[in-house]
Short mmCIF file of C-alpha atoms and ligand atoms in Angstrom, two decimals:
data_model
loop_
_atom_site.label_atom_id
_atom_site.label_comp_id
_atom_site.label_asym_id
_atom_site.label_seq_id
_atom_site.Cartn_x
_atom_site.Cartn_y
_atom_site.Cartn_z
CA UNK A 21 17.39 218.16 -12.42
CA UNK A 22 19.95 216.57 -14.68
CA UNK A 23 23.78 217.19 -13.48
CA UNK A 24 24.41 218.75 -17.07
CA UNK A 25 22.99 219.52 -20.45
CA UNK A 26 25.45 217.50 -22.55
CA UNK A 27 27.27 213.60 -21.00
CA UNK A 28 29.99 213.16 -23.83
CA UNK A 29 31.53 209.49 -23.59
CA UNK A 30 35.24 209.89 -25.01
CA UNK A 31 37.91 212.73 -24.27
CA UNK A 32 39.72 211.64 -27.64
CA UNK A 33 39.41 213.84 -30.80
CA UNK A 34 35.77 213.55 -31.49
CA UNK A 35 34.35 213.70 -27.58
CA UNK A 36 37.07 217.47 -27.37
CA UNK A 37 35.46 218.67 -30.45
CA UNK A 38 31.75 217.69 -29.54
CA UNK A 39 32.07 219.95 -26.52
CA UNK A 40 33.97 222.47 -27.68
CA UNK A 41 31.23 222.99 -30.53
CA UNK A 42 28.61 222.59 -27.61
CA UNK A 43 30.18 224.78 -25.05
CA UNK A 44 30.67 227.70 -27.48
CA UNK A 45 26.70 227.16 -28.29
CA UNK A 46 26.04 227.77 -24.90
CA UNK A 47 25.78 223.89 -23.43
CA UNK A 48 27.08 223.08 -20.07
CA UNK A 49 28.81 220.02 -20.81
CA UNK A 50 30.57 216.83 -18.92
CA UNK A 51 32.91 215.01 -20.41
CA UNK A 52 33.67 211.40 -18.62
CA UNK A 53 37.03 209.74 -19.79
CA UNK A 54 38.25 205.96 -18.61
CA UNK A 55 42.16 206.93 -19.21
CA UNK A 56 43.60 209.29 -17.23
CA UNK A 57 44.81 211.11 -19.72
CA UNK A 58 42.96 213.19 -22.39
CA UNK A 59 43.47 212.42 -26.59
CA UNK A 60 42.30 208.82 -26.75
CA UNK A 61 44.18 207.16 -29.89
CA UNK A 62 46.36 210.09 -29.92
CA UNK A 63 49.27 209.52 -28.05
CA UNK A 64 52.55 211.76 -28.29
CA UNK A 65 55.50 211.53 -26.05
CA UNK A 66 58.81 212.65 -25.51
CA UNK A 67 62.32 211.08 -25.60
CA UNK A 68 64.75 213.59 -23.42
CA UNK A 69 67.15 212.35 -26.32
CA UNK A 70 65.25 213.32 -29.47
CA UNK A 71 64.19 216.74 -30.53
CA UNK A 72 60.73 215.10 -32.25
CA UNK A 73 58.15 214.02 -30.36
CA UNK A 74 57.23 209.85 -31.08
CA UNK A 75 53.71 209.67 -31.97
CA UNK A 76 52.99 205.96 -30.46
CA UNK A 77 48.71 206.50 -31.86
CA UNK A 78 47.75 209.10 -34.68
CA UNK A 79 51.25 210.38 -36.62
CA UNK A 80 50.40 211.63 -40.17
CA UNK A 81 47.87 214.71 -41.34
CA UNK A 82 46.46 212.85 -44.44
CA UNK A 83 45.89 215.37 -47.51
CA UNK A 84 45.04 219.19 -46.18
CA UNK A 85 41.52 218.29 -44.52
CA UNK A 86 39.78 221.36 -44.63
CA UNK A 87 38.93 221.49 -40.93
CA UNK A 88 41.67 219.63 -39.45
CA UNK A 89 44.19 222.31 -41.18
CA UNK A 90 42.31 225.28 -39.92
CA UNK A 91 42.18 224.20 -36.44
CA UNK A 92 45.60 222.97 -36.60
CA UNK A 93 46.74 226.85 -37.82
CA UNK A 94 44.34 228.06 -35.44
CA UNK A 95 46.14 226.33 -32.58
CA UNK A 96 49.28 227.86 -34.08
CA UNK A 97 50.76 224.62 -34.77
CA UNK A 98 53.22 223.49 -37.53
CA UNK A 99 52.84 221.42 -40.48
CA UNK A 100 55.86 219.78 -41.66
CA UNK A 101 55.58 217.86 -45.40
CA UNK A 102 56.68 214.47 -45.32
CA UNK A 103 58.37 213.67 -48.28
CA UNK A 104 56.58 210.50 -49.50
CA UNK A 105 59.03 208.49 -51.69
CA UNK A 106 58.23 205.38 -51.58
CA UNK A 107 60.95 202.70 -52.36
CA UNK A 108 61.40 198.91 -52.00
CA UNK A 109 64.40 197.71 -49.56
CA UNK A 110 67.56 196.78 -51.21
CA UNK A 111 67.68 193.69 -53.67
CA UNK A 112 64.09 193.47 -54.06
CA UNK A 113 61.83 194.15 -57.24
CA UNK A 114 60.54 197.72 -58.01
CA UNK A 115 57.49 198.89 -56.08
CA UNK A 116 54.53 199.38 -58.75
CA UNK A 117 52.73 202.86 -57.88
CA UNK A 118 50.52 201.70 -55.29
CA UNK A 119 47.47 204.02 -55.65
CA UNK A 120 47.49 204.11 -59.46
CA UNK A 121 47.53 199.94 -59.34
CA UNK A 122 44.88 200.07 -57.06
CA UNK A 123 42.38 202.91 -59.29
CA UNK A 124 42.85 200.43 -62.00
CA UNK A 125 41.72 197.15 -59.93
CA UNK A 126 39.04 198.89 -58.61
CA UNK A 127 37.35 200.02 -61.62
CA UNK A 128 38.30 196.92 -63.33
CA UNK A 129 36.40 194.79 -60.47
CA UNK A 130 33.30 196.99 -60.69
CA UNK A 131 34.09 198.38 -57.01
CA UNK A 132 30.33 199.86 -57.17
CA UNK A 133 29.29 196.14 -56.73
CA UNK A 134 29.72 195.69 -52.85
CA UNK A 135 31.46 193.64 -51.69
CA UNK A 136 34.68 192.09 -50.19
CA UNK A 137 37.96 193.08 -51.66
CA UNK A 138 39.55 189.94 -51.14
CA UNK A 139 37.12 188.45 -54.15
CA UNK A 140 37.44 191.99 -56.24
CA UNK A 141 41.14 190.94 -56.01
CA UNK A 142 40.67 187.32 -56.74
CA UNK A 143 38.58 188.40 -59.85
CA UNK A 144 41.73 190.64 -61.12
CA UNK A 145 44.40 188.59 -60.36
CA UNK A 146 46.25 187.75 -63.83
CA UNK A 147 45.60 191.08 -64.93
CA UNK A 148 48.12 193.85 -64.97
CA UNK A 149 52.09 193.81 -64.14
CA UNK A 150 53.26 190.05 -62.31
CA UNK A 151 53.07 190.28 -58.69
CA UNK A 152 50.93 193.79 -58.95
CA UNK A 153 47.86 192.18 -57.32
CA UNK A 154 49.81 190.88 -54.66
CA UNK A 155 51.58 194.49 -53.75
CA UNK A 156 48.00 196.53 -53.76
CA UNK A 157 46.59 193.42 -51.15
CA UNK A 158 49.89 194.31 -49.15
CA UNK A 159 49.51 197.78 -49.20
CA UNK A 160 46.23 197.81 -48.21
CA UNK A 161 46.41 195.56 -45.48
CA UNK A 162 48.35 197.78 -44.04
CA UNK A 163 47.00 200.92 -44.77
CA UNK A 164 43.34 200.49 -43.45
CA UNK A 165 44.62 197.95 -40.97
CA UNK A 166 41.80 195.61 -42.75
CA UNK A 167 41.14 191.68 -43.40
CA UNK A 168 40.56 191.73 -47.37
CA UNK A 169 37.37 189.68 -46.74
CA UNK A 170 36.26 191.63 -44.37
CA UNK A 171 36.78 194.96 -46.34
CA UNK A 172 33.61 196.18 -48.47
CA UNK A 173 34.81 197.51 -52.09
CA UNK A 174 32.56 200.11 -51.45
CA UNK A 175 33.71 201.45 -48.69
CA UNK A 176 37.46 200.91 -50.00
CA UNK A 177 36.47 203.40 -52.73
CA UNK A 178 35.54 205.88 -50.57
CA UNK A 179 37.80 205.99 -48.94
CA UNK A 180 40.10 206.11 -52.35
CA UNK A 181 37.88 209.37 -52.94
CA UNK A 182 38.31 210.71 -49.60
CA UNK A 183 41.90 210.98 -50.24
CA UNK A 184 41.87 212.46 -53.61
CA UNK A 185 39.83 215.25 -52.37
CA UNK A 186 41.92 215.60 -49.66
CA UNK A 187 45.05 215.53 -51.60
CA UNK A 188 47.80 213.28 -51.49
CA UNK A 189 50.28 215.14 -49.57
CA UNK A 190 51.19 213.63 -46.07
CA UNK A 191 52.22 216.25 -43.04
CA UNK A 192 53.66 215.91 -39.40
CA UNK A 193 52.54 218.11 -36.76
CA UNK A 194 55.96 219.66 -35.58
CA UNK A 195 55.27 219.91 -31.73
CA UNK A 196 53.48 216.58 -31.99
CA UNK A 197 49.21 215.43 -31.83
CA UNK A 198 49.77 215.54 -28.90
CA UNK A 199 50.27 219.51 -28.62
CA UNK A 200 47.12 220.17 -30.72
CA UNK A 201 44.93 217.76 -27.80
CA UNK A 202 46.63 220.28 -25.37
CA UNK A 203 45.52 223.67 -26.47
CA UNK A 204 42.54 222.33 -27.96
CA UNK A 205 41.04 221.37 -24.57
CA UNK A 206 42.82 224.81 -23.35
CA UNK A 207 40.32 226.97 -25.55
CA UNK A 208 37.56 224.73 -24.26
CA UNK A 209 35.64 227.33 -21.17
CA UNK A 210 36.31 225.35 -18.06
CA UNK A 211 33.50 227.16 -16.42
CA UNK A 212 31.17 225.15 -18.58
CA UNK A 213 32.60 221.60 -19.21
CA UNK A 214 34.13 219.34 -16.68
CA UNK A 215 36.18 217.17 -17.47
CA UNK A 216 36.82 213.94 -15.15
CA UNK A 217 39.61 211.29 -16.05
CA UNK A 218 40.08 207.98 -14.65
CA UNK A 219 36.14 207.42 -14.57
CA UNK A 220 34.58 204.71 -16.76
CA UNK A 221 31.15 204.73 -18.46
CA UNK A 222 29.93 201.41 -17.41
CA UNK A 223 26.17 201.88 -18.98
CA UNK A 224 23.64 204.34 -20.35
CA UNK A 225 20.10 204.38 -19.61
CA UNK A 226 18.13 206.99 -21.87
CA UNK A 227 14.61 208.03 -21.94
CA UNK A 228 13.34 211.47 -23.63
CA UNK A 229 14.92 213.97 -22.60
CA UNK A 230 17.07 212.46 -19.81
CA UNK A 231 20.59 210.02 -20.13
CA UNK A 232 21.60 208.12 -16.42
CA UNK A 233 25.43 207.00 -16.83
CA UNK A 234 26.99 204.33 -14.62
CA UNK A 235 30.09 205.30 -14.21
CA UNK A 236 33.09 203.05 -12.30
CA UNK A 237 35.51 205.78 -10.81
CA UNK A 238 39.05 204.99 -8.91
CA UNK A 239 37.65 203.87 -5.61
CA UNK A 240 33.80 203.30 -6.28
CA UNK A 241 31.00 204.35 -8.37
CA UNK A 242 28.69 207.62 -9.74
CA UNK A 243 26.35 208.62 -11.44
CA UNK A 244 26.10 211.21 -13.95
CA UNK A 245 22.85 212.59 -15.48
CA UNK A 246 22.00 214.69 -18.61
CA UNK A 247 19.59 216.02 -21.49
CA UNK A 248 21.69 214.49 -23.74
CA UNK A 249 24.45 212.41 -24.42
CA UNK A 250 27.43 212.51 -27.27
CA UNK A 251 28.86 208.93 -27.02
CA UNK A 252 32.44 208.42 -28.87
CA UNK A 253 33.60 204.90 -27.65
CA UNK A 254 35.91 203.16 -29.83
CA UNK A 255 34.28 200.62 -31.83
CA UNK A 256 34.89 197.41 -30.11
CA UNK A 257 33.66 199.30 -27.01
CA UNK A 258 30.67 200.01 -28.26
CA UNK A 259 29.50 197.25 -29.62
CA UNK A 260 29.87 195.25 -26.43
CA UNK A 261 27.42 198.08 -24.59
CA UNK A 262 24.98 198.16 -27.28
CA UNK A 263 25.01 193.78 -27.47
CA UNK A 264 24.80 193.55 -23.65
CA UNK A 265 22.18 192.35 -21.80
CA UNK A 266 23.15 192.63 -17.83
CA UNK A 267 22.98 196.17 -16.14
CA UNK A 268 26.22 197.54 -17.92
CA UNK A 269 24.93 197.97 -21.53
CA UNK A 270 23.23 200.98 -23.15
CA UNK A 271 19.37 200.95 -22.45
CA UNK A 272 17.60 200.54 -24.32
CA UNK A 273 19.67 199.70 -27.15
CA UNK A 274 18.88 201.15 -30.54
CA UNK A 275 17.87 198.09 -32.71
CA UNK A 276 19.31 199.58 -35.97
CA UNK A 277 22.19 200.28 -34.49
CA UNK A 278 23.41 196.88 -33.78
CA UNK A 279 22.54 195.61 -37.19
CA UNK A 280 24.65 198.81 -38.47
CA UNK A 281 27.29 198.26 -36.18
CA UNK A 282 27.86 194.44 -37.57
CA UNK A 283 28.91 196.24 -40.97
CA UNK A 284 31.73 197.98 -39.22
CA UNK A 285 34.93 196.61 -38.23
CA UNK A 286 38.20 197.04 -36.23
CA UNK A 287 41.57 197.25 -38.01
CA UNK A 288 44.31 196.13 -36.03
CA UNK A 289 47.74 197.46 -36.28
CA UNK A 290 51.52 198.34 -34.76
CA UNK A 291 53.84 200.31 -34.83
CA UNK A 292 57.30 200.31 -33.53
CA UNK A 293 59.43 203.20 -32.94
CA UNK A 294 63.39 202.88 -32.95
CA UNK A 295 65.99 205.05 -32.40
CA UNK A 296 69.69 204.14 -33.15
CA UNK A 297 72.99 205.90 -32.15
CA UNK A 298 73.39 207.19 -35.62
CA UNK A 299 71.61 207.21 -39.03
CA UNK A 300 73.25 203.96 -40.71
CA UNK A 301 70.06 203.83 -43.31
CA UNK A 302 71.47 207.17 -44.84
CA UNK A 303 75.40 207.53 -44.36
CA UNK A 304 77.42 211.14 -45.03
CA UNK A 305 74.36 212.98 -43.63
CA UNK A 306 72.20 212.21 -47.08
CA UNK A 307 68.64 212.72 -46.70
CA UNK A 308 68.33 208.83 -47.53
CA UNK A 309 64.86 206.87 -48.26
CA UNK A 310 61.45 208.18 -46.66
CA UNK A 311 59.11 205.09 -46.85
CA UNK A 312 60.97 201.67 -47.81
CA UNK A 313 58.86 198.47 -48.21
CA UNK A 314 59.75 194.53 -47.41
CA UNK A 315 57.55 191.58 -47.96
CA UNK A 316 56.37 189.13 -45.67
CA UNK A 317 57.70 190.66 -42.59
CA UNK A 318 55.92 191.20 -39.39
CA UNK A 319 56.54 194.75 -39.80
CA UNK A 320 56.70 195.20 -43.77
CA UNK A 321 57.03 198.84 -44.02
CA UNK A 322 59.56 201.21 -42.49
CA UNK A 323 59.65 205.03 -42.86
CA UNK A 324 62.44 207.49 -41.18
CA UNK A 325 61.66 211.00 -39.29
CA UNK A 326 62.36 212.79 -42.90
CA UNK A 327 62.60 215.82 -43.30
CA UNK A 328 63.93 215.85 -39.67
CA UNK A 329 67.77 213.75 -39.52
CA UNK A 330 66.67 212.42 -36.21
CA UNK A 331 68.34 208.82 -35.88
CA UNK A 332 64.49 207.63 -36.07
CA UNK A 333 62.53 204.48 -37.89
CA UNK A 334 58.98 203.82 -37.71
CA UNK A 335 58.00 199.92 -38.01
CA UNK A 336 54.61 199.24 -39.39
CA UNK A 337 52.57 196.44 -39.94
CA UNK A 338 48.61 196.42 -40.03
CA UNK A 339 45.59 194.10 -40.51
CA UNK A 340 45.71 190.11 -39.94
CA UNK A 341 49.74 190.20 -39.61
CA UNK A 342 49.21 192.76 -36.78
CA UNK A 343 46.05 191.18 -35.14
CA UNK A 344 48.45 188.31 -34.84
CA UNK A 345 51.45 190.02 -32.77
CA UNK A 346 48.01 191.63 -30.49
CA UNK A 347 48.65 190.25 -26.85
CA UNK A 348 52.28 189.59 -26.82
CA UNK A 349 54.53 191.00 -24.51
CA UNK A 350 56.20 194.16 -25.51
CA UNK A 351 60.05 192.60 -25.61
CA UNK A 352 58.36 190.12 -28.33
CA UNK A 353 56.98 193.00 -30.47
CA UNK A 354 60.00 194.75 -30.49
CA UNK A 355 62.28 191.64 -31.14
CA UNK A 356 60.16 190.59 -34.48
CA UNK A 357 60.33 194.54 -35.40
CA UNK A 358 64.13 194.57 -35.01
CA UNK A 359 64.09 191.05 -37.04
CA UNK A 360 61.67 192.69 -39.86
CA UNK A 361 63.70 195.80 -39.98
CA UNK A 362 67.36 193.52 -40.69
CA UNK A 363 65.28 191.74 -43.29
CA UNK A 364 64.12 194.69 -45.22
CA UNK A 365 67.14 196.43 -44.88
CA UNK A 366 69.57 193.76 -45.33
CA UNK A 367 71.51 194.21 -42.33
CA UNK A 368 72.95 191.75 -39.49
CA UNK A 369 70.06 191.90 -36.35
CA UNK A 370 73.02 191.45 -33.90
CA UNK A 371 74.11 194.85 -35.52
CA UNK A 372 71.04 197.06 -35.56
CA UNK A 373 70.25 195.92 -32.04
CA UNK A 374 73.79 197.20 -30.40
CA UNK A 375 72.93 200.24 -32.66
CA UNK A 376 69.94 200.93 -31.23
CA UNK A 377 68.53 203.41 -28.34
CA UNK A 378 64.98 203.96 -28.15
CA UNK A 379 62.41 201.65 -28.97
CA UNK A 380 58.70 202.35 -28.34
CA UNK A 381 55.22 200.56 -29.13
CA UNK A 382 51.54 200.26 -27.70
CA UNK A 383 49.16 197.00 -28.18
CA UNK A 384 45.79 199.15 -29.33
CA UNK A 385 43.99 196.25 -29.91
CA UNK A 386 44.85 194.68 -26.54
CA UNK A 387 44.11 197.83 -24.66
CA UNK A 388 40.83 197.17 -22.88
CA UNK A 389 40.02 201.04 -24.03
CA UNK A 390 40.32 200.97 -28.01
CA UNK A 391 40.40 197.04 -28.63
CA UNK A 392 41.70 198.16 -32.60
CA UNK A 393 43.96 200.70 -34.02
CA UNK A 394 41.12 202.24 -36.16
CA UNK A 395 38.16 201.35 -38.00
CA UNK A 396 37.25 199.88 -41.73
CA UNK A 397 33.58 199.35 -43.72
CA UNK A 398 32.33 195.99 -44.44
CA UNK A 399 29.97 195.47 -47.19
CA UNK A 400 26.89 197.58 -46.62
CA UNK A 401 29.00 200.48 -43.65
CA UNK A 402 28.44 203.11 -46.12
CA UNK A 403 24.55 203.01 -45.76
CA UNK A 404 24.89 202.40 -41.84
CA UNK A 405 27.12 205.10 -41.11
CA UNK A 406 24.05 207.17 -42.22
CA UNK A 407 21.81 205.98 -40.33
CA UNK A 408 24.65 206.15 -37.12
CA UNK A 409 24.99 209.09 -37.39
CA UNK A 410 21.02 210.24 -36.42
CA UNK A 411 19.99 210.92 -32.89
CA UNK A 412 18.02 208.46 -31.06
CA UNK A 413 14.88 209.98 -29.78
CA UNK A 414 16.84 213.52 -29.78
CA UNK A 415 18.75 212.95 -26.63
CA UNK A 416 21.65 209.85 -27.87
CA UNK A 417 24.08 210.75 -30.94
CA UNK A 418 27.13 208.71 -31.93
CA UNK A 419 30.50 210.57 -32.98
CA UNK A 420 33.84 208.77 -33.21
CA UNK A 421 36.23 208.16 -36.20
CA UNK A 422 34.11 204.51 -36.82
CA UNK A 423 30.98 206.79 -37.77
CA UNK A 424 32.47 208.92 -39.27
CA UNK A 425 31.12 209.42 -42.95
CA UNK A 426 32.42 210.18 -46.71
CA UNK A 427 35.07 208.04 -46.38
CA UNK A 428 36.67 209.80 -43.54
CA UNK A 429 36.53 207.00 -40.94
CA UNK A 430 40.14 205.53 -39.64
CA UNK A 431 41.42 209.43 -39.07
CA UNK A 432 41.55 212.28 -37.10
CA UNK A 433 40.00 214.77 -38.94
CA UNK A 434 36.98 212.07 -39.43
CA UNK A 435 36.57 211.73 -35.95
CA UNK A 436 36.85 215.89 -35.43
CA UNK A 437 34.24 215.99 -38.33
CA UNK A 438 32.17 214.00 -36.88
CA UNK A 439 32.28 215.30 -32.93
CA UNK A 440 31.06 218.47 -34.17
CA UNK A 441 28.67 217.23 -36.63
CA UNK A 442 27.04 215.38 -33.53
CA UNK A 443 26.76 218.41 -31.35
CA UNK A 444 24.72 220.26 -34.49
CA UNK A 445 22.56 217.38 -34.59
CA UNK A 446 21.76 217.57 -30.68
CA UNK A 447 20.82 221.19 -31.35
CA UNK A 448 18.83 220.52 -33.88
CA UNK A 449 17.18 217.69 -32.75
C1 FAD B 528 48.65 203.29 -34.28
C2 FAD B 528 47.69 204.29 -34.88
C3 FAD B 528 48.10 205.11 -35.92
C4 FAD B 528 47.21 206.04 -36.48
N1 FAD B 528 47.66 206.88 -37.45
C5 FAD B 528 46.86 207.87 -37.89
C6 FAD B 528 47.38 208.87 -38.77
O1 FAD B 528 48.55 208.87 -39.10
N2 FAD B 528 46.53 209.84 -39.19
C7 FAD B 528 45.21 209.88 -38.81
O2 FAD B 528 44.46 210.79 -39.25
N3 FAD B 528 44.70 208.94 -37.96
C8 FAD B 528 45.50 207.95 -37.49
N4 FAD B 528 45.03 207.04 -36.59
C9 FAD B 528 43.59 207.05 -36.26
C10 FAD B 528 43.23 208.16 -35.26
O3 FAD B 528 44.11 208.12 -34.18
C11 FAD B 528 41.78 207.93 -34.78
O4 FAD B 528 40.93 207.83 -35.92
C12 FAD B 528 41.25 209.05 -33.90
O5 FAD B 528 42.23 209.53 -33.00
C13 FAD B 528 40.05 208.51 -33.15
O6 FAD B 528 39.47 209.51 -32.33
P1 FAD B 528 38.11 209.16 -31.56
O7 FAD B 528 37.79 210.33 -30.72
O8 FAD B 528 37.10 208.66 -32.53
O9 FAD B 528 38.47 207.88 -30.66
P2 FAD B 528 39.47 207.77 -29.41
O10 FAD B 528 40.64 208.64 -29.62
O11 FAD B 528 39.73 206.32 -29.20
O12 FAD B 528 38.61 208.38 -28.21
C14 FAD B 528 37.65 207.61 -27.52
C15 FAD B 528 37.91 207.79 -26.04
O13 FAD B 528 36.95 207.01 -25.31
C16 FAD B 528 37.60 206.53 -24.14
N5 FAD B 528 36.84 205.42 -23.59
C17 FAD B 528 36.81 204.12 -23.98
N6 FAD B 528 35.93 203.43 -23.22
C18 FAD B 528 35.39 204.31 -22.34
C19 FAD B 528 34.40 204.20 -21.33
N7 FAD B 528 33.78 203.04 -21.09
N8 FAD B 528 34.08 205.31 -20.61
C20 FAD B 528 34.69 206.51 -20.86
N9 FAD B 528 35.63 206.65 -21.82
C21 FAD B 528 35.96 205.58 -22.56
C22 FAD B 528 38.97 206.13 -24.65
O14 FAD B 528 39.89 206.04 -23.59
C23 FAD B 528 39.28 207.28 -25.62
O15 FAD B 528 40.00 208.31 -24.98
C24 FAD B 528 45.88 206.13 -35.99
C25 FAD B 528 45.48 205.31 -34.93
C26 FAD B 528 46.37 204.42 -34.37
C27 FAD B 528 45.94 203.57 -33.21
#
């Protein structure tokens, strides 16, 4: 007899919401998770100096996403709006309006016609105000944390649509992400999902009816055995199970899932938290700028803890500029943010760094357990999230932010969407 009804690979946001949609269906569920700690790319902690928490994974509630909102309220969390005024740093041109630049590019590149942005870009470049092209490659760089010839135009418009149905408006969660992981896993009935930390699914062998997990744990290895299986591994993850061949892989290994997969990519990006013994960006206790943009920094955008006048900025930098900071040691990250932030800013380095406090980061892509910040479509990911996102034989079903479909991918509320969209396929499959 199998050890459960449900094996769900992942405690971040989709693997939580996969069992607690199967566990208040009745389902006995497991969930096995390699960190040992629960919330996957959401990461919150907590300065003893600073009355915010720093948000080193997930930070922003995109738009008012039906679900995510309701669970958030739910939960009996805060929303906090986060003015978005987006500026250029000082002595620098105006910023065109980013999204409006980039409606016009797209439909003026035929964006139905898939394929990379980079050459949708090429084709418009010349068009439309001088250095305009340039900007929207910028800002989307770091935005989906994508290489522009890597990036399907497709897929790029969805996600353009995503957010206009979703609305504009950006939010904070007061307490933090991290307090929404917290009391979602607290409504979850212990009495009918375990959850184990520290233990690593090494490989999945599936048959009808029946999933055998290898799983590495702190001093040796288990096994754990199910009807079926939920499987939420970041990207990069699980591609390397599904392309294996030895005994750690997934068995047998869907074949249209690895051509799928290969349409899908992993967006690489940073961010660097700073906090400074004051808030010199916005003297006489001003509100001061929200979002303020450089150039050809390593981190080219900054944004302070607005509407909160914590002493707080948030470095950014996303796609190839951030896959090429991946691997170095934390003291080097946070020296080129430091360097970025005195160029945008126009201030003396020597200055900001006796001003400052706190500084925080986390390498995503080198951690061995996301290998990427978040996800982006290639030319032809629209089609194989589709075909992702159906069971295999009724007993294996994909969930996690990379699968997840109508543009949602790269979020949290995609990857909530989609955790509970694979435990209603389980049921009715
Ligand atoms: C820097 C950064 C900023 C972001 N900003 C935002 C934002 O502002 N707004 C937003 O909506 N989204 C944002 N995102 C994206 C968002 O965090 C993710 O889309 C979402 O959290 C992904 O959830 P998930 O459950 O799909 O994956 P994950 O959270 O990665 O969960 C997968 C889990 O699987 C575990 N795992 C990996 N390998 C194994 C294994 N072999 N065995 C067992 N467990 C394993 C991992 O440890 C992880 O806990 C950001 C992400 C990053 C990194």
């Amino acid at each position: 007899m199998a050890d459960t009804d449900v094996l769900v690979v992942g405690a971040g946001m989709a693997g939580l919401a996969a069992a607690d949609r199967l566990v208040a269906r009745g389902r006995r569920v497991v969930i096995v998770e390699a960190r040992d700690r629960l919330g996957g790319r959401i990461h919150t902690t907590h300065a003893p100096e600073l009355a915010s928490p720093v948000e080193l994974g997930a930070e922003f509630v995109h738009g008012r996403p039906a679900e995510l909102v309701a669970l958030i309220e739910a939960l009996g969390l805060t929303l906090v709006a986060v003015p978005e005024r987006h500026r250029r740093g000082p002595g620098r041109p105006p910023l065109p309006d980013l999204r409006r630049s980039l409606a016009r590019l797209l439909e003026a590149g035929d964006a139905s016609h898939d394929r990379p942005v980079a050459e949708l870009l090429d084709e418009t470049r010349g068009t439309g105000e001088p250095g305009e092209v340039e900007a929207v490659a910028r800002y989307l760089e770091g935005f989906h944390a994508a290489d522009l010839s890597l990036l399907g135009s497709r897929s790029l418009a969805e996600n353009e649509n995503a957010g206009a149905e979703d609305g504009e408006d950006v939010h904070r969660i007061r307490e933090g992400y991290g307090a929404l992981i917290e009391r979602f896993v607290a409504r979850i009935d212990p009495a009918r999902c375990e959850i184990r930390l520290g233990q690593r699914v090494t490989a999945l062998h599936w048959g009808p009816r029946e999933v055998r997990s290898a799983v590495r744990t702190g001093n040796g290895r288990t096994e754990v055995t199910a009807r079926q299986a939920v499987v939420t591994l970041p990207l990069p993850v699980l591609c390397e199970l599904v392309e294996a061949t030895g005994p750690d892989a997934i068995d047998p290994a869907p074949p249209q899932w690895q051509t799928a997969l290969r349409t899908l990519r992993m967006g690489s990006a940073h961010r660097a938290v700073l906090g400074f013994d004051r808030r010199w960006w916005a003297p006489d206790g001003e509100n001061g700028p929200s979002f303020v943009h450089g150039g050809a920094e390593a981190f080219p955008v900054w944004w302070t803890a607005l509407p909160s006048h914590e002493a707080l900025l948030t470095g950014w930098t996303g796609g190839p500029r951030a896959a090429a900071l991946s691997g170095q040691p934390e003291g080097v990250m946070l020296r080129a943010a430091l360097e970025s932030l005195a160029s945008v800013f126009r201030r003396d380095v020597a200055e900001l760094r006796s001003a400052l406090r706190l500084a925080y980061t986390h390498d995503w892509t080198a951690d061995p357990l996301s290998r990427g910040a978040y996800s982006y479509g290639g030319v032809g990911a629209i089609e194989a999230r589709e075909l992702l996102a159906r069971p295999v034989g009724g007993t294996v079903v994909l969930a996690g932010e990379a699968v997840a479909r109508k543009g949602r991918n790269a979020t949290v509320h995609g990857a909530l969407a989609s955790g509970r969209e694979a435990a209603d396929t389980l049921f009715a499959s």
